[in-house]
């Protein structure tokens, strides 16, 4: 199993620069690369990565995507003087040539291909390439939007050819539409292209009709092009996460890629003069964490845009840190997507419903009047600034965001990297764990007795439970003191153990604990109302439970043929969990579980993005196989393994829809349609 993260950077790529004055292009500066790299050094991330040298791509490699005419024009610019360079540059929309541009662009492609090789050969698990010029606007026969060769598109063709790949996912989180990439793969079902982008009803560059949500691909490629247009500026963390939960991730898991390539522009981050969005650097840690769960972790991240140097470099660091496997920082801000975002999400889901099983059963009969609604919404929030005015405010903005980020990054906690997992070694099965864990000394029996008689006597009635409680409390203590990130405990009596653990965490001072129960368990009523959110996954409907926003019963029996739990996790559990923002996650697996091991692993892997990765696992002591899989998921030592994907039945999809409708007023990240509430 591959481990390690590659980092590709070559100073040579800072030599490509604008030689004359051009207000359109003057943001694409060499410092974008050097300041990102400097920040990586400052956080000691460079030394933790595997250095992979860049190389110049061959002409044959460039011709995998581009025409020979385009290649020849690019080549010819090497010996031109400034006047000639300016003239050729003028043939394209937003591009500038420098005598070294051709060389840099070949290095940018070569760096991308080297990263693909490092990941595909198993030399590393994943990696990032810092490259210039960027690529995603570049087309078969044209430079465009600061891009000469389409680095990512060439890499996808290369991976298909060299490694025989049949399914590649390109995630383009740059704030601009990678129309170049869309054109290249429009008819190709082997490449699933996802892009979100500032669109503003076609008013934002490149202002193309084909950037809208209804461009789903052509011919055999129908359904394999996903456009999520943002019709307003100011989109933030929760809008991006909602887009992942309700659009990208369901389709990506169903597609089941063999390799993921990210067109990683950070102009979608806060402070960027182009994007005008609000997402803070931590969101990129979450986005990265999510795409790491696909393709057995095979992930290549390639730099595209990003023009606010501080925002860019902090976001790059967030990405690399996550690739290395560090815990994901907690996301900040109100967790609710805005109306305009929900509307875009709904539109793209509707446009794709005939191509993807999970969307198939969605009721979208209320769509007709949406476009008029959009216009009304847009008028309600006019943005009357002229070009000139916005330049001035942008400068103020830039400095303001710099100061904000300076403070903000100091406030972000990085909990004990790398991830440490705790367990105790009292009884048999923990010794069979396939991964290195940190053994914790159990609490002494008399000590437990003292603890229990004080606080938990009403829960713990039998002496025989004391020992297992001792190990759980010892592990929980380590998590609470931040000595470890997560831990696994086995227990003969899950529900009692969990009840004690929950009360203990709340007494410790946690305001929000997310508890997921899998299996038939008696839920011991808690007295810490509001500080615990319970999601109970079991086969049978739980009767007699009050309708409370803090108790959710999810009746689910995993299909015997494989894992059909994805839509429930992506479409329901994750949105609820992200809305809640827990300080700790407790996941208990008890008797008569209705989920298979792959479904349980999925839960653990995806919920690691929450609560600064603090997870306590409590597993029924007879479930040795579950223990092993959970340990693997928590330690992050192996590739994610979620078993064979099986599409859910219509009944199950409806179940999620009903739950979503029921809870979306409380847990707003569930919102993916606007039919209610406006
Ligand atoms: N009036 C990337 O982020 N803006 N490219 C052109 C013309 C070009 C962005 C405005 C923005 C290109 C890789
Ligand atoms: Zn961009």
XYZ file of C-alpha atoms and ligand atoms in Angstrom:
692
model
C 0.000 0.000 0.000
C 1.468 3.306 -1.141
C 2.269 5.967 1.404
C 3.795 9.419 1.245
C 2.972 12.677 -0.461
C 4.881 14.025 -3.446
C 5.568 17.725 -3.841
C 6.732 19.157 -7.153
C 8.135 22.648 -7.391
C 10.691 24.086 -9.773
C 11.857 27.679 -9.464
C 12.283 27.819 -13.220
C 8.515 28.214 -13.528
C 8.781 31.653 -11.863
C 10.551 33.065 -14.915
C 7.354 33.302 -16.968
C 6.129 36.863 -16.410
C 4.300 39.796 -17.937
C 6.728 42.211 -19.609
C 4.336 45.048 -20.393
C 1.390 46.677 -18.683
C -1.886 44.775 -18.949
C -4.502 45.136 -16.204
C -6.183 41.871 -17.251
C -3.099 39.700 -16.838
C -1.108 41.460 -14.144
C -2.369 39.253 -11.325
C -0.736 36.094 -12.655
C 2.654 36.743 -11.035
C 5.667 34.517 -10.275
C 5.237 35.193 -6.544
C 2.147 33.003 -6.616
C 4.480 30.041 -6.828
C 7.348 31.244 -4.653
C 5.169 32.514 -1.804
C 3.198 29.264 -1.713
C 6.433 27.323 -1.525
C 7.840 29.628 1.169
C 4.748 29.119 3.282
C 5.034 25.341 2.876
C 8.603 25.641 4.157
C 7.538 27.796 7.087
C 5.032 25.168 8.209
C 7.703 22.455 7.770
C 5.567 20.728 5.208
C 8.180 20.615 2.449
C 10.455 18.366 4.496
C 7.595 15.952 5.161
C 6.914 15.472 1.448
C 8.728 13.353 -1.114
C 10.482 15.717 -3.500
C 9.816 14.753 -7.105
C 11.708 16.699 -9.785
C 9.822 18.318 -12.650
C 10.788 17.653 -16.250
C 9.879 19.204 -19.566
C 7.050 17.353 -21.263
C 7.848 15.966 -24.700
C 6.143 17.337 -27.786
C 4.300 14.021 -28.249
C 2.872 14.410 -24.782
C 1.638 17.930 -25.520
C 0.119 16.655 -28.753
C -2.050 14.232 -26.748
C -4.383 17.204 -26.365
C -3.163 20.100 -28.502
C -2.879 20.682 -32.242
C 0.544 20.866 -33.849
C -0.321 24.422 -34.978
C -0.776 25.458 -31.376
C 2.464 23.781 -30.355
C 4.360 25.491 -33.191
C 3.067 28.949 -32.271
C 4.104 28.398 -28.665
C 7.524 27.139 -29.729
C 8.074 30.111 -32.023
C 7.697 32.621 -29.194
C 10.996 31.571 -27.577
C 13.063 33.820 -29.828
C 10.675 36.751 -30.182
C 11.277 40.297 -28.998
C 8.847 42.110 -26.734
C 6.905 43.700 -29.552
C 6.394 40.379 -31.312
C 5.455 38.682 -28.043
C 2.860 41.329 -27.386
C 1.410 40.827 -30.824
C 1.002 37.030 -30.545
C -0.374 37.405 -27.039
C -3.026 39.718 -28.475
C -4.408 36.817 -30.523
C -5.762 35.224 -27.352
C -8.223 36.147 -24.633
C -6.126 36.971 -21.545
C -2.735 35.471 -22.240
C 0.829 36.818 -22.237
C 4.010 35.327 -23.676
C 7.518 35.764 -22.284
C 10.563 34.276 -24.030
C 10.661 31.566 -21.364
C 6.909 30.849 -21.397
C 7.216 27.849 -23.691
C 9.845 26.290 -21.456
C 7.780 26.934 -18.306
C 4.631 25.547 -19.882
C 6.484 22.367 -20.861
C 7.749 22.101 -17.292
C 4.219 22.608 -15.974
C 2.941 19.743 -18.122
C 5.977 17.593 -17.280
C 5.573 18.215 -13.547
C 1.955 17.112 -13.794
C 2.894 13.943 -15.664
C 5.654 13.143 -13.161
C 3.097 13.415 -10.387
C 0.761 11.047 -12.228
C 3.656 8.584 -12.592
C 4.626 8.854 -8.927
C 1.054 8.164 -7.839
C 0.243 5.472 -10.412
C 3.479 3.580 -9.801
C 2.821 3.515 -6.060
C 5.927 5.536 -5.251
C 3.639 7.861 -3.263
C -0.012 7.785 -2.295
C -0.809 11.294 -3.517
C 0.805 14.636 -4.227
C 0.689 18.226 -5.342
C 2.411 20.048 -8.194
C 2.951 23.814 -7.977
C 2.997 24.897 -11.586
C 2.841 27.987 -13.823
C 1.404 28.757 -16.281
C -1.887 27.141 -15.229
C -3.864 24.981 -17.653
C -7.628 24.582 -17.444
C -8.645 27.369 -19.868
C -6.279 26.155 -22.531
C -7.898 24.512 -25.566
C -6.790 22.215 -28.333
C -5.819 25.123 -30.509
C -5.667 28.152 -28.230
C -4.127 29.748 -25.182
C -6.700 31.390 -22.914
C -7.085 32.851 -19.417
C -3.388 32.699 -18.427
C -3.156 29.098 -19.703
C -0.997 27.817 -22.582
C -1.134 24.008 -22.327
C -3.856 22.168 -20.459
C -1.729 20.419 -17.832
C -4.548 18.448 -16.241
C -6.177 17.390 -19.518
C -2.851 16.146 -20.876
C -2.297 14.254 -17.613
C -5.673 12.539 -17.943
C -4.961 11.452 -21.540
C -1.496 10.310 -20.483
C -2.883 8.243 -17.602
C -5.425 6.619 -19.916
C -2.731 5.737 -22.417
C 0.109 4.701 -20.123
C -1.871 2.958 -17.382
C -4.950 1.909 -19.318
C -7.252 3.800 -17.000
C -10.932 3.754 -17.856
C -12.302 6.202 -15.302
C -10.617 9.440 -14.294
C -12.281 12.147 -12.237
C -11.224 15.780 -12.668
C -12.351 18.053 -9.843
C -11.972 21.706 -10.808
C -12.417 23.872 -7.714
C -10.859 26.923 -9.337
C -13.359 29.793 -9.348
C -13.317 29.997 -13.147
C -14.917 27.529 -15.486
C -12.268 25.293 -17.041
C -13.976 25.532 -20.392
C -10.784 24.199 -22.030
C -11.027 20.979 -20.061
C -14.760 20.739 -20.733
C -14.231 21.017 -24.525
C -11.486 18.383 -24.474
C -13.545 15.743 -22.652
C -17.083 16.721 -23.643
C -17.664 13.507 -25.589
C -15.489 11.279 -23.427
C -17.267 9.094 -20.847
C -13.955 7.953 -19.366
C -13.284 11.374 -17.870
C -15.818 12.815 -15.434
C -15.293 16.576 -15.265
C -16.693 18.610 -12.380
C -16.356 22.386 -12.192
C -17.931 25.010 -10.000
C -17.445 28.562 -11.076
C -18.454 32.165 -10.646
C -21.057 32.672 -13.350
C -23.549 35.378 -12.367
C -25.994 34.329 -15.035
C -23.310 34.407 -17.722
C -22.028 37.855 -16.831
C -18.726 36.669 -15.444
C -15.760 35.737 -17.638
C -15.576 33.721 -19.843
C -19.343 34.361 -20.085
C -20.235 31.229 -21.969
C -23.623 29.616 -22.333
C -21.881 26.244 -22.072
C -20.680 26.954 -18.544
C -24.220 26.611 -17.235
C -25.625 23.581 -15.403
C -27.355 22.220 -18.483
C -24.063 21.477 -20.277
C -23.928 17.819 -19.263
C -21.664 16.484 -22.028
C -22.214 15.359 -25.602
C -22.784 12.036 -27.355
C -21.265 9.181 -25.369
C -20.025 11.735 -22.873
C -23.535 12.747 -21.768
C -23.708 12.872 -18.004
C -19.932 13.119 -17.595
C -19.667 16.899 -17.523
C -20.896 18.574 -14.360
C -21.134 22.357 -14.197
C -22.150 24.077 -10.997
C -22.465 27.786 -11.765
C -22.420 30.244 -8.838
C -24.779 33.058 -9.637
C -23.650 35.275 -6.807
C -20.327 36.260 -5.351
C -19.622 35.706 -1.668
C -20.046 31.921 -1.641
C -18.448 30.440 1.454
C -17.475 27.283 3.294
C -20.988 25.927 3.671
C -21.862 26.496 0.015
C -18.774 24.581 -1.072
C -19.442 21.748 1.342
C -23.086 21.539 0.254
C -21.896 21.303 -3.351
C -19.687 18.378 -2.411
C -22.377 16.559 -0.387
C -25.197 16.976 -2.844
C -23.508 17.135 -6.236
C -19.897 16.074 -6.610
C -19.516 13.273 -4.067
C -22.601 11.235 -4.932
C -21.710 11.278 -8.610
C -18.003 10.699 -7.937
C -18.610 7.654 -5.722
C -21.038 6.249 -8.243
C -18.491 6.854 -11.028
C -15.819 5.077 -8.945
C -12.706 6.645 -10.503
C -9.326 4.927 -10.694
C -7.517 8.254 -10.370
C -8.554 11.724 -9.231
C -6.892 14.865 -10.571
C -7.731 18.218 -9.011
C -7.572 21.414 -11.052
C -6.718 23.205 -7.882
C -7.335 26.906 -8.202
C -7.513 28.900 -4.997
C -9.158 31.939 -6.535
C -12.304 30.372 -5.047
C -10.890 31.308 -1.625
C -11.448 34.425 0.466
C -9.820 37.650 -0.630
C -9.280 36.674 -4.214
C -9.817 39.664 -6.519
C -11.143 37.451 -9.311
C -13.434 35.150 -7.398
C -14.841 37.520 -4.758
C -15.796 34.470 -2.713
C -15.631 33.945 1.053
C -14.352 30.436 1.679
C -11.535 30.282 4.225
C -8.371 28.180 3.785
C -9.617 25.324 6.037
C -12.338 24.476 3.570
C -9.659 23.225 1.187
C -8.530 20.750 3.853
C -12.069 19.363 3.884
C -12.397 19.275 0.101
C -9.049 17.494 -0.098
C -10.056 15.049 2.629
C -13.196 14.142 0.700
C -11.512 13.504 -2.628
C -8.852 11.423 -0.828
C -11.582 8.852 -0.157
C -11.949 8.084 -3.861
C -9.807 5.947 -6.191
C -8.111 4.193 -3.258
C -6.542 7.506 -2.339
C -4.818 8.017 -5.713
C -4.930 11.791 -5.970
C -2.932 14.377 -7.949
C -3.488 18.037 -7.074
C -2.347 20.530 -9.715
C -2.247 24.279 -9.126
C -4.428 26.451 -11.369
C -5.448 29.984 -10.288
C -5.272 31.904 -6.993
C -4.334 35.586 -6.910
C -4.443 36.738 -3.302
C -0.985 35.652 -2.220
C -1.749 35.112 1.462
C -5.051 33.337 0.839
C -3.428 31.258 -1.895
C -0.432 30.145 0.156
C -2.446 29.298 3.275
C -4.869 27.283 1.171
C -2.037 25.433 -0.549
C -0.671 24.542 2.897
C -4.072 23.275 4.015
C -4.193 21.021 0.976
C -0.698 19.592 1.402
C -1.158 19.073 5.128
C -4.304 17.078 4.448
C -2.629 15.043 1.718
C -0.007 14.120 4.327
C -2.791 12.710 6.506
C -2.887 15.319 9.244
C -6.174 15.845 11.055
C -8.546 18.248 9.349
C -9.150 21.538 11.210
C -12.656 22.421 12.279
C -14.563 24.543 9.839
C -15.824 27.890 11.075
C -18.872 30.007 10.389
C -22.565 29.331 10.161
C -23.229 26.035 8.467
C -26.011 26.816 6.026
C -25.771 27.192 2.265
C -27.241 30.395 0.843
C -30.392 30.380 -1.252
C -28.598 31.077 -4.505
C -26.201 28.181 -3.876
C -29.054 25.797 -3.095
C -30.750 26.859 -6.285
C -27.644 26.112 -8.353
C -27.234 22.767 -6.616
C -30.826 21.870 -7.318
C -30.491 22.813 -10.978
C -27.427 20.709 -11.626
C -28.955 17.743 -9.776
C -32.037 18.039 -11.953
C -29.970 18.321 -15.137
C -28.140 15.095 -14.257
C -30.955 13.020 -12.883
C -31.238 10.753 -15.898
C -27.527 9.887 -15.808
C -26.878 9.075 -12.136
C -28.798 6.528 -10.117
C -28.814 8.458 -6.879
C -30.489 11.399 -8.529
C -32.880 9.290 -10.574
C -35.686 9.280 -8.068
C -35.520 12.937 -7.149
C -38.745 14.819 -7.538
C -37.986 17.878 -9.635
C -41.444 18.781 -10.906
C -41.217 22.165 -9.219
C -38.338 23.307 -11.418
C -40.152 25.260 -14.130
C -40.333 28.657 -12.512
C -36.761 28.669 -11.313
C -35.240 30.848 -13.978
C -37.632 33.694 -13.291
C -36.948 33.273 -9.616
C -33.232 33.584 -10.309
C -33.719 36.894 -12.001
C -35.716 38.211 -9.093
C -33.090 37.064 -6.643
C -30.416 38.694 -8.651
C -32.164 42.025 -8.819
C -32.641 41.922 -5.093
C -28.913 42.153 -4.594
C -27.449 44.553 -7.129
C -23.732 45.149 -7.414
C -23.457 48.491 -9.125
C -19.729 49.154 -8.787
C -17.924 50.194 -11.947
C -14.638 48.657 -13.072
C -12.678 51.599 -11.724
C -14.311 51.675 -8.324
C -13.893 47.963 -7.841
C -10.132 48.229 -8.466
C -9.795 50.682 -5.582
C -11.934 48.704 -3.129
C -10.083 45.561 -4.162
C -6.803 46.959 -2.879
C -8.372 47.809 0.460
C -9.968 44.394 0.465
C -6.664 42.656 -0.192
C -4.992 44.226 2.820
C -8.032 43.637 5.005
C -8.144 39.949 4.113
C -4.399 39.660 4.693
C -4.865 40.909 8.267
C -7.887 38.716 8.750
C -5.996 35.639 7.603
C -2.972 36.476 9.739
C -5.194 36.261 12.816
C -7.449 33.530 11.551
C -4.633 31.075 10.869
C -3.283 31.565 14.390
C -6.658 30.579 15.782
C -6.840 27.365 13.853
C -5.915 24.430 16.001
C -3.842 21.688 14.542
C -4.508 18.758 16.781
C -1.580 16.418 17.361
C -0.353 15.609 13.875
C 0.229 12.964 12.749
C -2.911 11.120 13.807
C -2.425 8.941 16.860
C -4.886 6.206 17.676
C -5.284 4.875 21.205
C -6.516 1.566 22.502
C -6.017 -0.581 25.587
C -4.458 -4.029 25.698
C -6.423 -5.729 28.416
C -8.099 -8.404 26.378
C -7.603 -10.454 23.278
C -8.711 -8.814 20.101
C -6.852 -5.535 20.184
C -3.637 -7.463 19.653
C -4.924 -8.460 16.275
C -5.111 -4.880 15.069
C -3.360 -4.637 11.720
C -1.919 -1.187 12.323
C 0.314 0.412 14.916
C -1.709 1.922 17.724
C -0.799 3.605 20.919
C -1.621 1.461 23.944
C -3.147 3.214 26.899
C -2.917 2.038 30.485
C -6.297 1.211 31.890
C -7.777 2.928 34.851
C -7.532 0.943 38.027
C -10.674 -0.832 39.184
C -11.032 1.062 42.440
C -10.528 4.304 40.637
C -13.339 3.435 38.237
C -15.569 2.485 41.118
C -14.996 5.851 42.688
C -15.714 7.627 39.421
C -18.801 5.589 38.740
C -20.330 5.928 42.160
C -19.996 9.662 41.879
C -21.494 10.319 38.468
C -22.668 7.257 36.660
C -24.164 5.010 39.308
C -27.568 5.300 37.664
C -26.143 3.936 34.427
C -23.749 1.319 35.705
C -25.656 -1.205 37.700
C -23.489 -4.221 37.255
C -19.975 -4.670 38.474
C -18.933 -6.709 35.438
C -19.099 -3.604 33.253
C -16.496 -1.817 35.266
C -13.428 -3.172 33.531
C -14.543 -2.292 30.042
C -15.497 1.139 31.289
C -12.014 1.587 32.615
C -10.477 1.230 29.187
C -13.016 3.492 27.543
C -12.496 6.245 30.069
C -8.735 5.945 29.775
C -8.908 6.337 26.003
C -11.434 9.133 26.186
C -9.165 10.941 28.613
C -6.292 10.833 26.131
C -8.562 12.230 23.437
C -9.845 14.980 25.705
C -6.300 15.922 26.695
C -5.340 15.922 23.005
C -2.610 13.371 23.497
C -4.180 11.268 20.777
C -6.639 12.114 18.038
C -8.867 9.100 18.186
C -9.242 5.771 19.913
C -10.865 2.366 19.788
C -12.312 0.476 22.703
C -14.025 -2.882 22.773
C -16.940 -3.363 25.055
C -19.312 -6.164 26.049
C -21.996 -3.586 26.795
C -21.861 -0.850 24.205
C -24.857 1.159 25.244
C -23.784 1.482 28.884
C -20.215 2.281 27.857
C -21.312 4.920 25.411
C -23.710 6.483 27.898
C -20.858 6.892 30.355
C -18.492 8.186 27.678
C -21.048 10.746 26.537
C -21.728 12.012 30.002
C -18.011 12.151 30.714
C -17.364 14.253 27.590
C -20.127 16.673 28.440
C -18.875 16.989 32.012
C -15.450 17.699 30.543
C -16.981 20.690 28.846
C -17.872 19.634 25.318
C -20.907 21.499 24.078
C -21.697 19.237 21.157
C -21.040 15.533 20.955
C -22.165 13.602 17.896
C -23.048 10.011 18.677
C -23.689 7.438 15.978
C -25.049 4.102 17.088
C -24.961 1.173 14.703
C -26.998 -1.824 15.756
C -29.663 -2.843 18.236
C -28.938 -0.888 21.332
C -30.921 0.498 24.097
C -30.388 4.220 24.035
C -29.935 5.300 27.582
C -31.700 8.608 27.962
C -29.215 11.350 28.538
C -29.563 14.164 30.932
C -27.321 16.504 28.985
C -30.035 17.537 26.574
C -28.936 19.493 23.576
C -25.291 18.651 24.061
C -25.603 15.316 22.347
C -26.896 14.586 18.876
C -27.776 10.948 18.410
C -28.091 9.187 15.065
C -29.234 5.617 15.462
C -28.727 3.323 12.484
C -30.619 0.071 12.850
C -32.862 -2.251 10.952
C -36.058 -1.760 12.860
C -37.978 1.419 13.411
C -37.391 2.625 16.960
C -40.714 3.181 18.606
C -41.554 5.422 21.483
C -38.918 8.011 20.653
C -40.024 11.577 20.786
C -39.562 13.661 17.691
C -36.543 15.582 18.785
C -33.984 17.264 16.621
C -31.347 15.624 18.780
C -32.476 12.070 18.159
C -32.573 10.729 14.630
C -33.463 7.184 13.779
C -32.129 6.003 10.421
C -33.525 2.627 9.513
C -31.170 1.046 7.084
C -30.289 -2.505 6.212
C -27.261 -2.651 4.001
C -27.718 -4.623 0.796
C -26.195 -8.102 0.971
C -24.591 -7.579 -2.446
C -22.470 -4.630 -1.431
C -22.299 -1.139 -0.057
C -25.448 0.870 -0.734
C -24.929 3.134 2.244
C -23.120 5.940 0.323
C -26.193 8.065 -0.394
C -27.262 7.928 3.247
C -23.850 9.048 4.456
C -23.354 11.748 1.807
C -26.922 12.952 1.527
C -27.898 12.774 5.164
C -25.364 11.879 7.867
C -22.553 14.158 6.689
C -24.794 17.200 6.139
C -26.348 16.759 9.583
C -22.940 16.278 11.179
C -21.461 19.334 9.450
C -24.470 21.425 10.456
C -23.993 20.351 14.050
C -20.211 20.885 14.198
C -19.415 18.493 17.025
C -16.428 18.785 19.374
C -16.240 15.005 19.535
C -17.668 12.116 17.548
C -18.512 8.824 19.236
C -19.324 5.907 16.964
C -20.587 2.732 18.553
C -21.041 -0.603 16.827
C -23.229 -2.931 18.845
C -25.006 -6.234 18.330
C -27.190 -6.997 15.292
C -25.664 -4.281 13.199
C -27.492 -3.637 9.948
C -24.412 -2.251 8.205
C -21.579 -4.283 6.750
C -17.949 -3.570 7.442
C -17.627 -1.459 4.298
C -20.516 0.783 5.320
C -19.014 1.231 8.767
C -15.597 2.077 7.293
C -17.221 4.691 5.083
C -18.767 6.293 8.133
C -15.457 6.433 9.994
C -13.474 7.746 7.029
C -15.851 10.550 6.160
C -16.590 11.657 9.716
C -12.897 12.165 10.351
C -13.287 15.598 8.815
C -15.261 16.668 11.883
C -14.366 17.544 15.471
C -10.719 18.039 14.514
C -10.721 14.304 13.777
C -11.539 13.401 17.394
C -13.367 10.065 17.201
C -14.015 7.514 19.902
C -14.969 4.116 18.558
C -16.739 1.700 20.867
C -17.078 -1.743 19.334
C -18.923 -4.796 20.619
C -16.195 -7.127 21.892
C -17.172 -10.007 19.632
C -16.674 -7.984 16.440
C -12.992 -8.539 15.723
C -13.307 -7.874 11.988
C -15.003 -4.569 12.621
C -12.261 -3.630 15.075
C -9.645 -4.259 12.413
C -11.356 -2.242 9.706
C -12.109 0.637 12.029
C -8.500 0.704 13.217
C -7.351 0.915 9.604
C -9.750 3.748 8.860
C -8.759 5.693 11.989
C -5.011 5.350 11.597
C -5.270 6.343 7.951
C -2.517 3.867 7.159
C -4.256 2.145 4.298
C -6.273 3.117 1.293
C -9.932 3.676 1.995
C -11.918 0.477 1.453
C -15.635 0.754 1.091
C -16.424 -2.445 -0.765
C -18.425 -2.885 -3.933
C -20.763 -0.024 -4.673
C -24.387 -1.050 -5.094
C -26.986 1.524 -6.119
C -29.698 2.013 -3.492
C -33.278 1.044 -4.200
C -35.889 3.676 -4.887
C -37.314 2.960 -1.457
C -34.022 3.829 0.189
C -33.510 6.994 -1.825
C -37.015 8.057 -0.827
C -36.197 7.357 2.789
C -33.282 9.783 2.634
C -35.458 12.349 0.941
C -38.094 12.103 3.644
C -35.497 12.453 6.384
C -33.967 15.412 4.588
C -37.330 17.141 4.357
C -37.996 16.392 7.997
C -34.736 17.767 9.345
C -33.547 20.434 6.922
C -34.936 23.329 8.900
C -32.794 22.322 11.878
C -29.765 20.978 10.042
C -29.397 23.332 7.144
C -26.597 21.601 5.281
C -29.285 19.109 4.241
C -30.821 21.695 1.944
C -30.459 20.922 -1.716
C -33.705 22.200 -3.111
C -35.606 25.438 -2.734
C -39.151 24.120 -3.020
C -39.811 24.549 0.694
C -39.265 27.652 2.659
C -39.421 30.407 0.056
N -12.053 40.876 -19.344
C -7.112 31.195 -14.036
O -7.522 31.413 -12.912
N -9.896 37.289 -16.868
N -7.339 32.016 -15.054
C -10.184 37.898 -18.114
C -11.286 39.657 -19.401
C -9.067 36.135 -17.017
C -8.144 33.184 -14.864
C -11.060 39.096 -17.999
C -9.020 35.271 -15.794
C -8.221 34.013 -16.070
C -6.247 29.989 -14.281
Zn -9.186 30.693 -11.941
